[in-house]
Coordinates of C-alpha atoms and ligand atoms in Angstrom, one line a residue:
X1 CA 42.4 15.2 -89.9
X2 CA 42.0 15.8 -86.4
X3 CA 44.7 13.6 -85.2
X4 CA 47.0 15.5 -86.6
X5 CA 47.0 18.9 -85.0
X6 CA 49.1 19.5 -81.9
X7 CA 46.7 21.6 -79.3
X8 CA 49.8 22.4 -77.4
X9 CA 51.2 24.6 -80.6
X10 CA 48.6 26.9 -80.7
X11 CA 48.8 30.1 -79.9
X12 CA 46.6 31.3 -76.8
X13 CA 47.7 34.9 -77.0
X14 CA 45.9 35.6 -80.6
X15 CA 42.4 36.0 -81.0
X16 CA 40.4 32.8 -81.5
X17 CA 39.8 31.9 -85.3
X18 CA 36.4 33.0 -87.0
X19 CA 36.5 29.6 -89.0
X20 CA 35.8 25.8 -87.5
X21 CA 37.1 23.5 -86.9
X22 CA 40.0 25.9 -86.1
X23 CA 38.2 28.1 -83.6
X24 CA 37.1 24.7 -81.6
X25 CA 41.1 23.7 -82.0
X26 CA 41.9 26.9 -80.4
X27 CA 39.3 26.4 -77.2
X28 CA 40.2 23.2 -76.5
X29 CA 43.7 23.9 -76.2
X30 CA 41.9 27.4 -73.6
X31 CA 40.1 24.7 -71.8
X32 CA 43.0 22.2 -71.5
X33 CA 44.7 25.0 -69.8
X34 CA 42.2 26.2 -67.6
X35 CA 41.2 22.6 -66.6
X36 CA 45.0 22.2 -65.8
X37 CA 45.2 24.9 -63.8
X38 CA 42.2 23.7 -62.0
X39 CA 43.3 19.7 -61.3
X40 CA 47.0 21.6 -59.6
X41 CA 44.6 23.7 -57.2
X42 CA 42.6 20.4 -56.7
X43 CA 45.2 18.7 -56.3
X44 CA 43.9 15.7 -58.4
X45 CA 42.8 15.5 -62.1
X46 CA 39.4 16.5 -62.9
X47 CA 36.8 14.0 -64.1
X48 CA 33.9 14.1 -66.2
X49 CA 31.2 11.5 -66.8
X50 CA 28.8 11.5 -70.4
X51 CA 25.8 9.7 -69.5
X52 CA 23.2 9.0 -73.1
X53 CA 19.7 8.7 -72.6
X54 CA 18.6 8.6 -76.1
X55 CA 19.1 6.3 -79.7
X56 CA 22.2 5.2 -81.4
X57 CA 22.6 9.2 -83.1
X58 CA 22.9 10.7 -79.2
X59 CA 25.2 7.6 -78.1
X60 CA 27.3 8.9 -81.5
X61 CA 27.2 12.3 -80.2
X62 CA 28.4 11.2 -76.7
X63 CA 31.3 10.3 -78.2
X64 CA 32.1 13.2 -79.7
X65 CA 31.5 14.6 -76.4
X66 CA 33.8 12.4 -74.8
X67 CA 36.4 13.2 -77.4
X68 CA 36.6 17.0 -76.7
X69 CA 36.5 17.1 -73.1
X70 CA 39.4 14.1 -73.1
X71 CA 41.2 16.9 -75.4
X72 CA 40.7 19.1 -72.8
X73 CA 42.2 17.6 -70.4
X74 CA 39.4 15.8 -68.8
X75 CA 39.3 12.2 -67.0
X76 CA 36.9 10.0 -68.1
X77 CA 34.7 8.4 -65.1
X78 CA 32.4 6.0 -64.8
X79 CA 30.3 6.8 -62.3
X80 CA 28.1 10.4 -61.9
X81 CA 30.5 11.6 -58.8
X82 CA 32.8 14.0 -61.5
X83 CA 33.8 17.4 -61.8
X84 CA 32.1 17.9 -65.0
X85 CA 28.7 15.3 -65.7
X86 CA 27.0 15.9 -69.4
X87 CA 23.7 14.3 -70.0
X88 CA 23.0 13.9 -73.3
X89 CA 19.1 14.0 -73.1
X90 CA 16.3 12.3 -75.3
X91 CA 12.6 13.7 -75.7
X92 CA 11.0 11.0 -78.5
X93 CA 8.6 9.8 -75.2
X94 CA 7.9 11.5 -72.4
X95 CA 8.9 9.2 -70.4
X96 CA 12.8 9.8 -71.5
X97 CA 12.0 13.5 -70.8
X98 CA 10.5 12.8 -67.1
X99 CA 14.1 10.6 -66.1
X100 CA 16.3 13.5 -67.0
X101 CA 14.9 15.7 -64.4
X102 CA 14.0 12.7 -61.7
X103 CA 18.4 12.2 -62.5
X104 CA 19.1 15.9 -62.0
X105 CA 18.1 15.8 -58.4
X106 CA 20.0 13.2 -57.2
X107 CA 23.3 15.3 -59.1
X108 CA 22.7 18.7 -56.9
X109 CA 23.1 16.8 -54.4
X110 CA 26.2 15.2 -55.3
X111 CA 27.2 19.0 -56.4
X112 CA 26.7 20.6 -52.9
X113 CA 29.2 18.4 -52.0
X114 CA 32.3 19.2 -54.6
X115 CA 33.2 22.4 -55.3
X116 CA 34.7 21.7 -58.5
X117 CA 31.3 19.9 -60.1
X118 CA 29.9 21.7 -62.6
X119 CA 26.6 20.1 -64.8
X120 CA 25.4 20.1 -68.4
X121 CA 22.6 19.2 -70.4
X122 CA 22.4 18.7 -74.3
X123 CA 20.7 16.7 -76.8
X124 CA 17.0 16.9 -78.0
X125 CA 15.7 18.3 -75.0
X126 CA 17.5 20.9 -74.6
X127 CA 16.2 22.2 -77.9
X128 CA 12.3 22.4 -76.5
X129 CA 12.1 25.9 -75.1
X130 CA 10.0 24.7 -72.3
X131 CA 12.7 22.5 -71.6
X132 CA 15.0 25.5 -70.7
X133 CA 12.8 28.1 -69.1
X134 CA 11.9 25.0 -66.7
X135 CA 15.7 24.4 -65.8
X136 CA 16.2 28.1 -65.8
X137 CA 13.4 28.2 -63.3
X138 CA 13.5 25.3 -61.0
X139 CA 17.4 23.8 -62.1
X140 CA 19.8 26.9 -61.7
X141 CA 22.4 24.4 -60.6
X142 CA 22.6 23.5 -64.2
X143 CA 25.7 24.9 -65.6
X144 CA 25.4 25.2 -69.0
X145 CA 22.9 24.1 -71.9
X146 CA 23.3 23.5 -75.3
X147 CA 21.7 22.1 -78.4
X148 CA 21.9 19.4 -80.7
X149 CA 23.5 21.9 -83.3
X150 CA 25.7 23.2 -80.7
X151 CA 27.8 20.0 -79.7
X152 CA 31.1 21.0 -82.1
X153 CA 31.0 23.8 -79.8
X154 CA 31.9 21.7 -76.5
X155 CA 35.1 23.3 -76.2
X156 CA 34.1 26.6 -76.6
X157 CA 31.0 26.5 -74.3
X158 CA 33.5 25.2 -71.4
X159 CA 35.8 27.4 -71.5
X160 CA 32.5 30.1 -71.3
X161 CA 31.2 27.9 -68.2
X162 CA 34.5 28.2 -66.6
X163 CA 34.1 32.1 -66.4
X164 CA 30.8 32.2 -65.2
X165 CA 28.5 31.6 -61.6
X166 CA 26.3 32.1 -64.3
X167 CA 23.7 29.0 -66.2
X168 CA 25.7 29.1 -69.9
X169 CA 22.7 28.4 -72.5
X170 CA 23.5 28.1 -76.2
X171 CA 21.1 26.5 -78.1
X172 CA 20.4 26.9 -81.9
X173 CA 17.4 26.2 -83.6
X174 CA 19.1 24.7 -86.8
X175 CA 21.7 25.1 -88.7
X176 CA 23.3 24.4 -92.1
X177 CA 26.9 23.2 -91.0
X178 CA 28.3 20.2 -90.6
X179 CA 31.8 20.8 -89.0
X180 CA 34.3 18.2 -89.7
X181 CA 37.9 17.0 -88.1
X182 CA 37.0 16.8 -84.5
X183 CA 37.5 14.3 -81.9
X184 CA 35.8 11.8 -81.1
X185 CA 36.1 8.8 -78.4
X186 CA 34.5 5.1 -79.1
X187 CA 33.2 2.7 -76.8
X188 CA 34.4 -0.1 -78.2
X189 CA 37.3 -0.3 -80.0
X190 CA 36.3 -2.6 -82.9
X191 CA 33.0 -0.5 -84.0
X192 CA 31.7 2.6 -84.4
X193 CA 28.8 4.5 -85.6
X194 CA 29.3 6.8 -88.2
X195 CA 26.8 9.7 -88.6
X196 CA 26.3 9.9 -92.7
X197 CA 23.4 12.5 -92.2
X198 CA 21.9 14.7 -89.7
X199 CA 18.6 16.1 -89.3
X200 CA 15.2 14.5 -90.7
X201 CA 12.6 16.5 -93.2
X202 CA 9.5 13.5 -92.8
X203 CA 7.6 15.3 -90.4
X204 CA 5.8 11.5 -89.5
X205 CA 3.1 13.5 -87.3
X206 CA 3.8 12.1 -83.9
X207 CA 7.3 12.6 -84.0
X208 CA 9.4 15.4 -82.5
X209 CA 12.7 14.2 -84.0
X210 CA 12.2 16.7 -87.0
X211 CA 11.9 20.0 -84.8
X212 CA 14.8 18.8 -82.5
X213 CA 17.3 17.8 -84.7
X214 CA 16.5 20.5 -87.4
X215 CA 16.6 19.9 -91.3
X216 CA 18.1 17.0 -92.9
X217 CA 21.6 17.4 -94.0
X218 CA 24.1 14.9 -95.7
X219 CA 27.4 14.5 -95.0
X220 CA 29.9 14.1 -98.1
X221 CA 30.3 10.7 -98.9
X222 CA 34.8 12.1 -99.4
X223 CA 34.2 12.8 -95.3
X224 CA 32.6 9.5 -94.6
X225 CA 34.9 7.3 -96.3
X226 CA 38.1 9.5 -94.7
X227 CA 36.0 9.2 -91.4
X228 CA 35.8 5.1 -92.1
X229 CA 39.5 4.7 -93.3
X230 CA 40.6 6.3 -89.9
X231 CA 38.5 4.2 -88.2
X232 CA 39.7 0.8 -89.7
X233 CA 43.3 2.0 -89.7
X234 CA 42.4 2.5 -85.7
X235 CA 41.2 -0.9 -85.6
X236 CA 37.1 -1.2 -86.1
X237 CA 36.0 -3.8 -88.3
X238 CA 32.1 -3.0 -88.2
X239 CA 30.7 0.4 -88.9
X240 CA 26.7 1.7 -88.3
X241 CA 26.0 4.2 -90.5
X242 CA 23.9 6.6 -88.8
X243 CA 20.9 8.5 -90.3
X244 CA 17.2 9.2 -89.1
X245 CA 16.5 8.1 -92.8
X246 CA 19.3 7.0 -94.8
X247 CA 17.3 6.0 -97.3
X248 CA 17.2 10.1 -98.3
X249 CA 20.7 10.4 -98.1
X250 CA 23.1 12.2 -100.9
X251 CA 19.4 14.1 -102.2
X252 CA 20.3 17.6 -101.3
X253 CA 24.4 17.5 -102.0
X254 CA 26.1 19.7 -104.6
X255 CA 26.8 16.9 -106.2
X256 CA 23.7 14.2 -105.3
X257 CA 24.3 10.6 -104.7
X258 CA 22.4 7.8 -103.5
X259 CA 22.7 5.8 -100.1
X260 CA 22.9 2.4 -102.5
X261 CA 26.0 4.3 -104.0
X262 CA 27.4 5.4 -101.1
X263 CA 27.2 2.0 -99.8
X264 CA 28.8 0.3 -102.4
X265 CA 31.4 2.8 -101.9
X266 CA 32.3 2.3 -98.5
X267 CA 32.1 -1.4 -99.0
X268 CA 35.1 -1.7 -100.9
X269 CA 37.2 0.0 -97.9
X270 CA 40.2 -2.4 -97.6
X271 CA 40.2 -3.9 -93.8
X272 CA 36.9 -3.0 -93.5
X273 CA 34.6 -6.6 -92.3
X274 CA 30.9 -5.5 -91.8
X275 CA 28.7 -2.8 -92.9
X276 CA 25.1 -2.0 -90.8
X277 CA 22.7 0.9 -91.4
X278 CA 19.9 2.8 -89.2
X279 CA 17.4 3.8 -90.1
X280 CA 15.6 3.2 -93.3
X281 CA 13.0 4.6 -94.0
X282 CA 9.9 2.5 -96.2
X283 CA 8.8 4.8 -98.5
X284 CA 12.2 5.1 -99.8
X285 CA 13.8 2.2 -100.4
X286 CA 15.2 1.5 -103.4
X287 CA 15.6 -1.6 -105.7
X288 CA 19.3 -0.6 -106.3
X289 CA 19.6 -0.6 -102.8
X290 CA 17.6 -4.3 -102.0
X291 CA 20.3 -5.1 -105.3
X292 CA 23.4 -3.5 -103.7
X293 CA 22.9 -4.9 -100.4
X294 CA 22.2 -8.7 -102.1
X295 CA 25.2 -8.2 -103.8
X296 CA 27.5 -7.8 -100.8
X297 CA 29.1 -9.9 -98.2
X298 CA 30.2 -7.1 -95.7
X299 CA 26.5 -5.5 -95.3
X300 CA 25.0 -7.9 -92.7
X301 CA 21.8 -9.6 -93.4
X302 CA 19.7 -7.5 -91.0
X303 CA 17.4 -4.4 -92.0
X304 CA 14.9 -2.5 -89.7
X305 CA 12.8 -1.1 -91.8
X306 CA 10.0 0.8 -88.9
X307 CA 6.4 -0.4 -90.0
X308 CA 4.7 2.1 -86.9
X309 CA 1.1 0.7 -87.7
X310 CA 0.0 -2.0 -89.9
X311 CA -3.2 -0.2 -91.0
X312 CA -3.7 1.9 -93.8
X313 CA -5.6 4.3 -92.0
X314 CA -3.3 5.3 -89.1
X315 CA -0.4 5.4 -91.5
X316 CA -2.4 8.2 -93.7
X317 CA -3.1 10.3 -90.0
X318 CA 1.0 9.7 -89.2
X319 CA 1.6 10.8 -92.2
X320 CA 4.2 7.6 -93.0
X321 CA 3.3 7.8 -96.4
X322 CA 3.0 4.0 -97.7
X323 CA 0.5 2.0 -97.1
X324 CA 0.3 -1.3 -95.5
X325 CA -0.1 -3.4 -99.2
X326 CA 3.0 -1.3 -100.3
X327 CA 4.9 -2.0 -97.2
X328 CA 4.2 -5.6 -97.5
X329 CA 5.2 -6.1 -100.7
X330 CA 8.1 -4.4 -100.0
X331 CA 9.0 -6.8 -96.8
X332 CA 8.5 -9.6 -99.7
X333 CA 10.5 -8.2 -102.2
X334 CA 13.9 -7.9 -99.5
X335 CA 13.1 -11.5 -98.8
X336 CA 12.8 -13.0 -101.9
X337 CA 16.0 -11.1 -102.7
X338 CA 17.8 -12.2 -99.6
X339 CA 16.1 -15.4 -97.6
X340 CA 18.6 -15.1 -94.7
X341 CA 17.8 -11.3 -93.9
X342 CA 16.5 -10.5 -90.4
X343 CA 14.0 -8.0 -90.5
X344 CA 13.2 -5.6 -87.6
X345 CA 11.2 -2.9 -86.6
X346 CA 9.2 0.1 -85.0
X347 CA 5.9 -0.3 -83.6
X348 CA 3.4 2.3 -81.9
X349 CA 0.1 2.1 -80.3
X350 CA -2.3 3.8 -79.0
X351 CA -2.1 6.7 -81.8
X352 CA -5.0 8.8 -82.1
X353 CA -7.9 7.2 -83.1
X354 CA -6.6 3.8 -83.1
X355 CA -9.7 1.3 -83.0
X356 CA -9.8 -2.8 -82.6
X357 CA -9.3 -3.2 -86.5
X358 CA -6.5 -0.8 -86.8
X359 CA -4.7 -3.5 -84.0
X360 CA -5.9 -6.4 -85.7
X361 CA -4.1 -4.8 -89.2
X362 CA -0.9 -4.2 -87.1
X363 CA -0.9 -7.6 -85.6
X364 CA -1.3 -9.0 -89.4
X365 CA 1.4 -6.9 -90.5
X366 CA 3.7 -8.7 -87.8
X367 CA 2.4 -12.4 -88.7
X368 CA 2.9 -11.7 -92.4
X369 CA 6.2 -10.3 -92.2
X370 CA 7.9 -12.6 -89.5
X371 CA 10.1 -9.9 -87.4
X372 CA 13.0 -11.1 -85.7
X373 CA 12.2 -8.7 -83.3
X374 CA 10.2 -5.5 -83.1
X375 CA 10.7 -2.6 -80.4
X376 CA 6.9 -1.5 -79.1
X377 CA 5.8 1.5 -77.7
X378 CA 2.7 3.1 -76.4
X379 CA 2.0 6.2 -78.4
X380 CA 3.3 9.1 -76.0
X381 CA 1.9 12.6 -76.9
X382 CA 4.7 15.4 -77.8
X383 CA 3.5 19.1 -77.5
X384 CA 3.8 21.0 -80.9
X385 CA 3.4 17.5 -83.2
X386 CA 0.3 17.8 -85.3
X387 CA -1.2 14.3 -83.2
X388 CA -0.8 15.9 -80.0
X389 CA -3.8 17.9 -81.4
X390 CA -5.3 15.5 -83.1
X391 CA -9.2 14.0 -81.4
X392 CA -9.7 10.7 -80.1
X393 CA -6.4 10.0 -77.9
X394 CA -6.5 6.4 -76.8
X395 CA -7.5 5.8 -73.1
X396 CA -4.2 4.4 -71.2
X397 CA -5.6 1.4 -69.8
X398 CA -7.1 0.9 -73.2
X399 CA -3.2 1.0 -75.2
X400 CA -1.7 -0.7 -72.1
X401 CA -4.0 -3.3 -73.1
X402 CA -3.3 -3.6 -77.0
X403 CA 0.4 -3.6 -76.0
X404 CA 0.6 -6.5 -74.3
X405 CA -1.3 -8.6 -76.5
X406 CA 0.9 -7.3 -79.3
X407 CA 4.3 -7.7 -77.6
X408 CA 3.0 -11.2 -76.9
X409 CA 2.7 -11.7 -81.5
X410 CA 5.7 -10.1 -81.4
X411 CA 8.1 -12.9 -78.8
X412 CA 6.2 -15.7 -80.0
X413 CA 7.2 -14.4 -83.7
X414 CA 10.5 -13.6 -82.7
X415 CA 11.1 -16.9 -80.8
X416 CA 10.6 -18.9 -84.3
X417 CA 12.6 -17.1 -86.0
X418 CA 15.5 -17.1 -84.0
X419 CA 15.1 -21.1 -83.8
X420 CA 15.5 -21.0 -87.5
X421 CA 19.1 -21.2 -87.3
X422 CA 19.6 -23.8 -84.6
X423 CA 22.6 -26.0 -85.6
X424 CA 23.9 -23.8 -88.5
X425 CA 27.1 -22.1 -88.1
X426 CA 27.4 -18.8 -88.5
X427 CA 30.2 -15.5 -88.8
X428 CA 30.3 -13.9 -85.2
X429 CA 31.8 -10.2 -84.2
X430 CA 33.3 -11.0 -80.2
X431 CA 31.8 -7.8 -78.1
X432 CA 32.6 -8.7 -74.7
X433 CA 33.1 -11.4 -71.9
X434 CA 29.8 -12.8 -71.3
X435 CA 28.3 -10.8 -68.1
X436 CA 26.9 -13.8 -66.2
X437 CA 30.0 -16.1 -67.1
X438 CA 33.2 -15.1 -67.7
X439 CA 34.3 -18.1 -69.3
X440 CA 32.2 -17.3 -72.3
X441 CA 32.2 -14.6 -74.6
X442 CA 29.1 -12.7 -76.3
X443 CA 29.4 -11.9 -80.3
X444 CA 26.8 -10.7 -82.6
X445 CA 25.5 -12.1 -86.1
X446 CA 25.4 -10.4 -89.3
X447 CA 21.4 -10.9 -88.3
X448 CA 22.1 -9.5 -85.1
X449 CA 21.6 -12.0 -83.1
X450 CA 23.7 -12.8 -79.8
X451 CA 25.6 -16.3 -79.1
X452 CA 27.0 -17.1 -76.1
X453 CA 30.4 -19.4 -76.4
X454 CA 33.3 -20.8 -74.7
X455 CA 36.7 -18.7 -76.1
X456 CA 39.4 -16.5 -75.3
X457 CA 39.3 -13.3 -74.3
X458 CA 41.6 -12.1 -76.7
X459 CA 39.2 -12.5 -79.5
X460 CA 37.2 -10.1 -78.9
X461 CA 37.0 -7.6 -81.3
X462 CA 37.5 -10.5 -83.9
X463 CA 35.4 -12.1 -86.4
X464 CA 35.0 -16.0 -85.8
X465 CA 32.9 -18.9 -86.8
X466 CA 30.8 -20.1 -84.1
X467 CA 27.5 -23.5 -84.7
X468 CA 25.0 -22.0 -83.5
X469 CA 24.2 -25.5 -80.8
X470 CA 21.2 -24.4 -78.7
X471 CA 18.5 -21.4 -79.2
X472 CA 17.3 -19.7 -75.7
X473 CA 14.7 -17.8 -76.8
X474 CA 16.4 -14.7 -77.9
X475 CA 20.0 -15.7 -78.4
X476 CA 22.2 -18.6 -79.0
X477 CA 24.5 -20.7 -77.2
X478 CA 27.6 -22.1 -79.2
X479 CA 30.9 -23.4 -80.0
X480 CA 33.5 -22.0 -82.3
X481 CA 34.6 -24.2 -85.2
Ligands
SAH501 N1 13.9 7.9 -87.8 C1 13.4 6.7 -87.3 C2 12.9 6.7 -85.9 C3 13.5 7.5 -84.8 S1 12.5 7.6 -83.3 C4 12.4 6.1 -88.2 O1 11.7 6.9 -88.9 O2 12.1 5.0 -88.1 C5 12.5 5.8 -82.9 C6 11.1 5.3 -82.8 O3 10.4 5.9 -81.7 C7 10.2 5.5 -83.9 O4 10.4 4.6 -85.0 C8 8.8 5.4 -83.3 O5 8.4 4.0 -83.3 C9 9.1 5.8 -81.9 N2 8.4 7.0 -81.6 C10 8.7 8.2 -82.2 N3 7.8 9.2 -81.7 C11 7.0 8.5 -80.8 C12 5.9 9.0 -80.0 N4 5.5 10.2 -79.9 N5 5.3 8.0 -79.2 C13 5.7 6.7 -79.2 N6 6.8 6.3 -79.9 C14 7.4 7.2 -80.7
SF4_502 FE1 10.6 10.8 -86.7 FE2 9.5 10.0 -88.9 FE3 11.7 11.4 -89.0 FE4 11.7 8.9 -88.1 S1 11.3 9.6 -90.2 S2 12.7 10.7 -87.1 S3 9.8 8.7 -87.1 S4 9.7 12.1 -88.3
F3S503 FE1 17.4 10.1 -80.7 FE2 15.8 10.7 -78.7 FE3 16.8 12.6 -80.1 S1 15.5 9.1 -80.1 S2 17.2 11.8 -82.1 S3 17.9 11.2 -78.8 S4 14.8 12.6 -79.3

C-alpha cells in the first residue's frame, strides 16, 4: 500500500523505474525536492489549490490530485491565489466548458502577479483536441495539460513543468491501465468515493462521457476491498462506489464478477456503516442486485437510476436502450422490493426532435414513478456525438419552456415525497455544522435526505438517530433521540 513507502528513501541518483506505481514514487520524491528547494528561495512554502468543476468521478480524481501534490510537498489552499492551481475541468454541457475559460482569465491575472504560480488543466476537457489547440492558441499561460488517463502521472508531469517556460501537454486518448497504490486526500474524513470502474462503453448518443473518459475498465474487486479496509481503518464509515455504469461492472475481468457480488462483498467489511453507488445504469439492472441490496442494512435505501426521457421514441434516437414500459416496470419492481427506497434521477430536454408528446411521456414517467428528486437539464449539443448531427434541434426558447414546466412536476413530486417521513425517526450520517446556524448540525439519510438538528459538534462524522419533527420542503428539521 501506498502508506507504506518512505519517498525520502528513494534513490534520486538512479534512473526512474519503467514500472508504476514505482516510477510515480520516484517523481514525487523529484518534485518534493524541487518544490523544497523552491519554498527556501521563496522563502515560504508553496501552495496549490484543486478546484472540480465536474461529477462525483472528477471530485474523486481531485483527490487523488490533492494526494500527490501534498506528497510533493505542496500546501493545500483554499482560495485560487497559489503557486500551483489545477482545475479539474468538465465538458458534459457546454456550459461547464464555457466557465473554465471565463475562470482562466481572472488566474493570469493573479499569475502576472507571483512569480512562482504556475497553472494546470485536466479532466474531460482537456481530452477534446479543440480544447487544447484553443489554450495553446489564446491560453499560453497555461502550464501544463493533461488527460483523464494521465492523472497517476501528476508527479511526473510536475517535475516536467518545473523544467520548462514551456505549456507541458500530455494527454492520452485511452488507455488500458489502472495503476494502483497511490495517494490520495479526502474531503471529509468520514466518507469517501471509491472509483470501482473507469471509462463507459454505452455510447448514449448525446453524451461525450464515452470519448473522454475512454473504454470501460473494472477495477479488481481484491483492490477495492484493500482500498475500503484502508479507508475504514482511517476512519470513513460511508463509501460511494463510483462508476459511470456500475451496473456493467466485473464483465470484462479475467476473472468476471457481478456488481451485486461485489457488493455483497464489500458489505461484509467489519467497521464499515453505509454503502452508496453512482451510477446505475436501467438496462442493466439486475434482480440479484434489487435482491442483494433488499437484503442489506448497510446499502442505503436510495437508487438513481437516470430515466433521460420518458418516451419511447427519444430513448430509441439516445440510444438508452430500454423503453419507457421496461423502465417503469423496473421502478415498480425496486419498490415493491423495497417501499422505503428513494428513487432519483437524470432528466434531458430539448433532445432532437423532441415534440409536445415526447414531454407529456416524460412528465408521466415522473408522476408514475414519484422521484425524490430529479436533476434537469436542457439538452446541450457536444461536437463529435451522433445528436449533435442529428435534424430537428429544439428551439431554445422552446426547451427553456418545457423545463420549467417540468422542474415544476418534478418539486411538487419531490415536496410529497419528502413529507412522507415527517415524524418518523430515522439513522443520520453528521457532515458538518449547519451553515446558517452553528448550533445545529446537518446529517444525511440513508435516502439522502438532509436534517437539520440541535447536537454537538463532535458528532460529526457519526451515525445517530435523529425524528424527523418538521419537513421544509427539501430537508428536515429534527431532534436526536
Ligand atoms: N453515466 C451516467 C451519467 C453521467 S453524465 C448515466 O448514464 O446516468 C450526468 C448526466 O448529464 C446524464 O445523466 C445526463 O442526464 C446529463 N447529460 C449528459 N450529456 C448531456 C448533454 N449533452 N446535454 C444535457 N445533459 C446531458
Ligand atoms: Fe454518458 Fe450514457 Fe455513458 Fe452515462 S451511460 S456516461 S449518459 S454514455
Ligand atoms: Fe464527469 Fe463531466 Fe467528465 S460529468 S465524467 S467530469 S465530462
Amino acid at each position: 500500500m501506498y502508506d507504506d513507502i518512505n519517498l525520502d528513501n528513494i534513490d534520486l541518483t538512479a534512473d526512474p523505474p519503467k514500472d508504476e506505481p514505482a516510477r510515480q514514487h520516484y517523481f514525487m520524491a523529484k518534485a518534493r525536492r524541487s518544490v523544497r528547494s523552491l519554498s527556501e528561495t521563496a522563502g515560504r512554502p508553496l501552495t496549490f489549490h484543486v478546484e472540480t468543476f465536474g461529477c462525483q468521478m472528477n471530485a474523486r480524481d481531485s483527490e487523488k490530485l490533492t494526494g500527490i501534490l501534498a506528497a510533493a510537498g505542496y500546501v493545500p489552499s483554499d482560495t485560487e491565489d497559489a503557486d500551483l492551481v489545477v482545475y479539474n475541468t468538465c465538458t458534459v454541457r457546454e456550459n461547464a466548458n464555457r466557465k473554465v475559460y471565463g475562470r482562466l482569465g481572472r488566474l493570469k491575472r493573479l499569475k502576472a502577479d507571483n512569480p512562482y504560480m504556475r497553472i494546470a488543466l485536466c479532466g474531460c476537457m482537456t481530452q477534446e483536441s479543440q480544447v487544447v489547440d484553443r489554450l495553446r492558441e489564446d491560453y499560453r499561460f497555461v502550464d501544463l495539460v493533461f488527460g483523464t488517463h494521465n492523472i497517476f502521472q501528476l508527479a511526473e508531469l510536475i517535475c516536467r513543468m518545473l523544467e520548462t517556460d514551456a505549456m507541458v501537454v500530455e494527454v492520452w486518448e485511452g488507455t488500458d491501465q489502472v495503476v494502483e497504490d497511490l495517494p490520495a486526500r479526502r474531503k471529509y474524513p468520514f466518507k469517501s468515493g471509491v472509483n470501482i470502474m473507469f471509462g463507459c462503453n454505452n455510447f448514449c448518443s448525446y453524451c461525450i462521457v464515452p470519448y473522454v473518459r475512454g473504454r470501460e475498465r473494472s477495477r479488481s474487486p481484491q483492490a477495492i476491498i484493500d482500498e475500503i479496509k484502508s479507508l475504514v481503518a482511517d476512519g470513513v464509515v460511508e463509501v460511494m462506489l463510483l462508476g459511470q455504469n456500475v451496473n456493467s461492472y466485473g464483465k470484462t475481468l479475467k476473472q468476471p464478477i457481478s456488481f451485486a457480488q461485489l457488493l455483497s462483498q464489500i458489505c461484509q467489511i467489519p467497521g464499515l456503516e453505509r454503502v452508496r453507488f453512482m451510477t446505475s445504469h436501467p438496462k442493466d439492472l439486475s434482480d440479484e442486485l434489487i435482491q442483494v441490496m433488499a437484503d442489506s442494512d448497510k446499502i442505503c435505501r436510495h437508487l438513481h437510476l437516470p430515466v433521460q426521457s420518458g418516451s419511447t421514441r427519444i430513448l430509441e434516437k439516445m440510444n438508452r436502450r430500454y423503453t419507457k414500459e421496461s423502465y417503469l416496470a423496473l421502478a415498480e419492481k425496486i419498490k415493491k422490493a423495497m417501499p422505503d427506497l428513494a428513487l432519483t434521477t437524470d432528466i434531458i430536454v430539448g433532445f432532437p426532435g423532441e415534440t409536445e408528446e415526447d414531454l407529456a411521456h416524460t412528465l408521466d414517467v415522473v408522476q408514475q414513478v414519484r422521484y425524490s428528486s430529479a436533476f434537469t437539464f436542457q439538452y446541450s449539443k457536444r461536437s463529435g456525438t451522433p445528436a449533435a448531427a442529428m435534424e430537428d434541434q429544439v428551439p431554445a426558447e422552446v426547451v427553456q419552456e418545457r423545463f420549467d414546466r417540468l422542474l415544476d412536476t418534478v418539486q411538487t413530486i419531490a415536496r410529497e415525497e419528502c413529507a412522507r417521513w415527517e415524524g418518523t425517526t430515522g439513522s443520520v450520517l453528521v457532515e458538518q455544522i449547519n451553515h446558517q446556524d452553528p448550533s445545529l448540525l446537518t446529517g444525511r439519510l440513508g435516502n439522502n435526505l438532509l436534517v437539520h438538528f440541535p447536537g454537538d459538534p463532535r458528532l460529526i462524522g457519526k451515525i445517530v438517530d435523529v425524528r424527523l419533527d418538521a419537513c421544509k420542503g427539501f430537508y428536515y428539521m429534527g431532534e436526536m433521540i
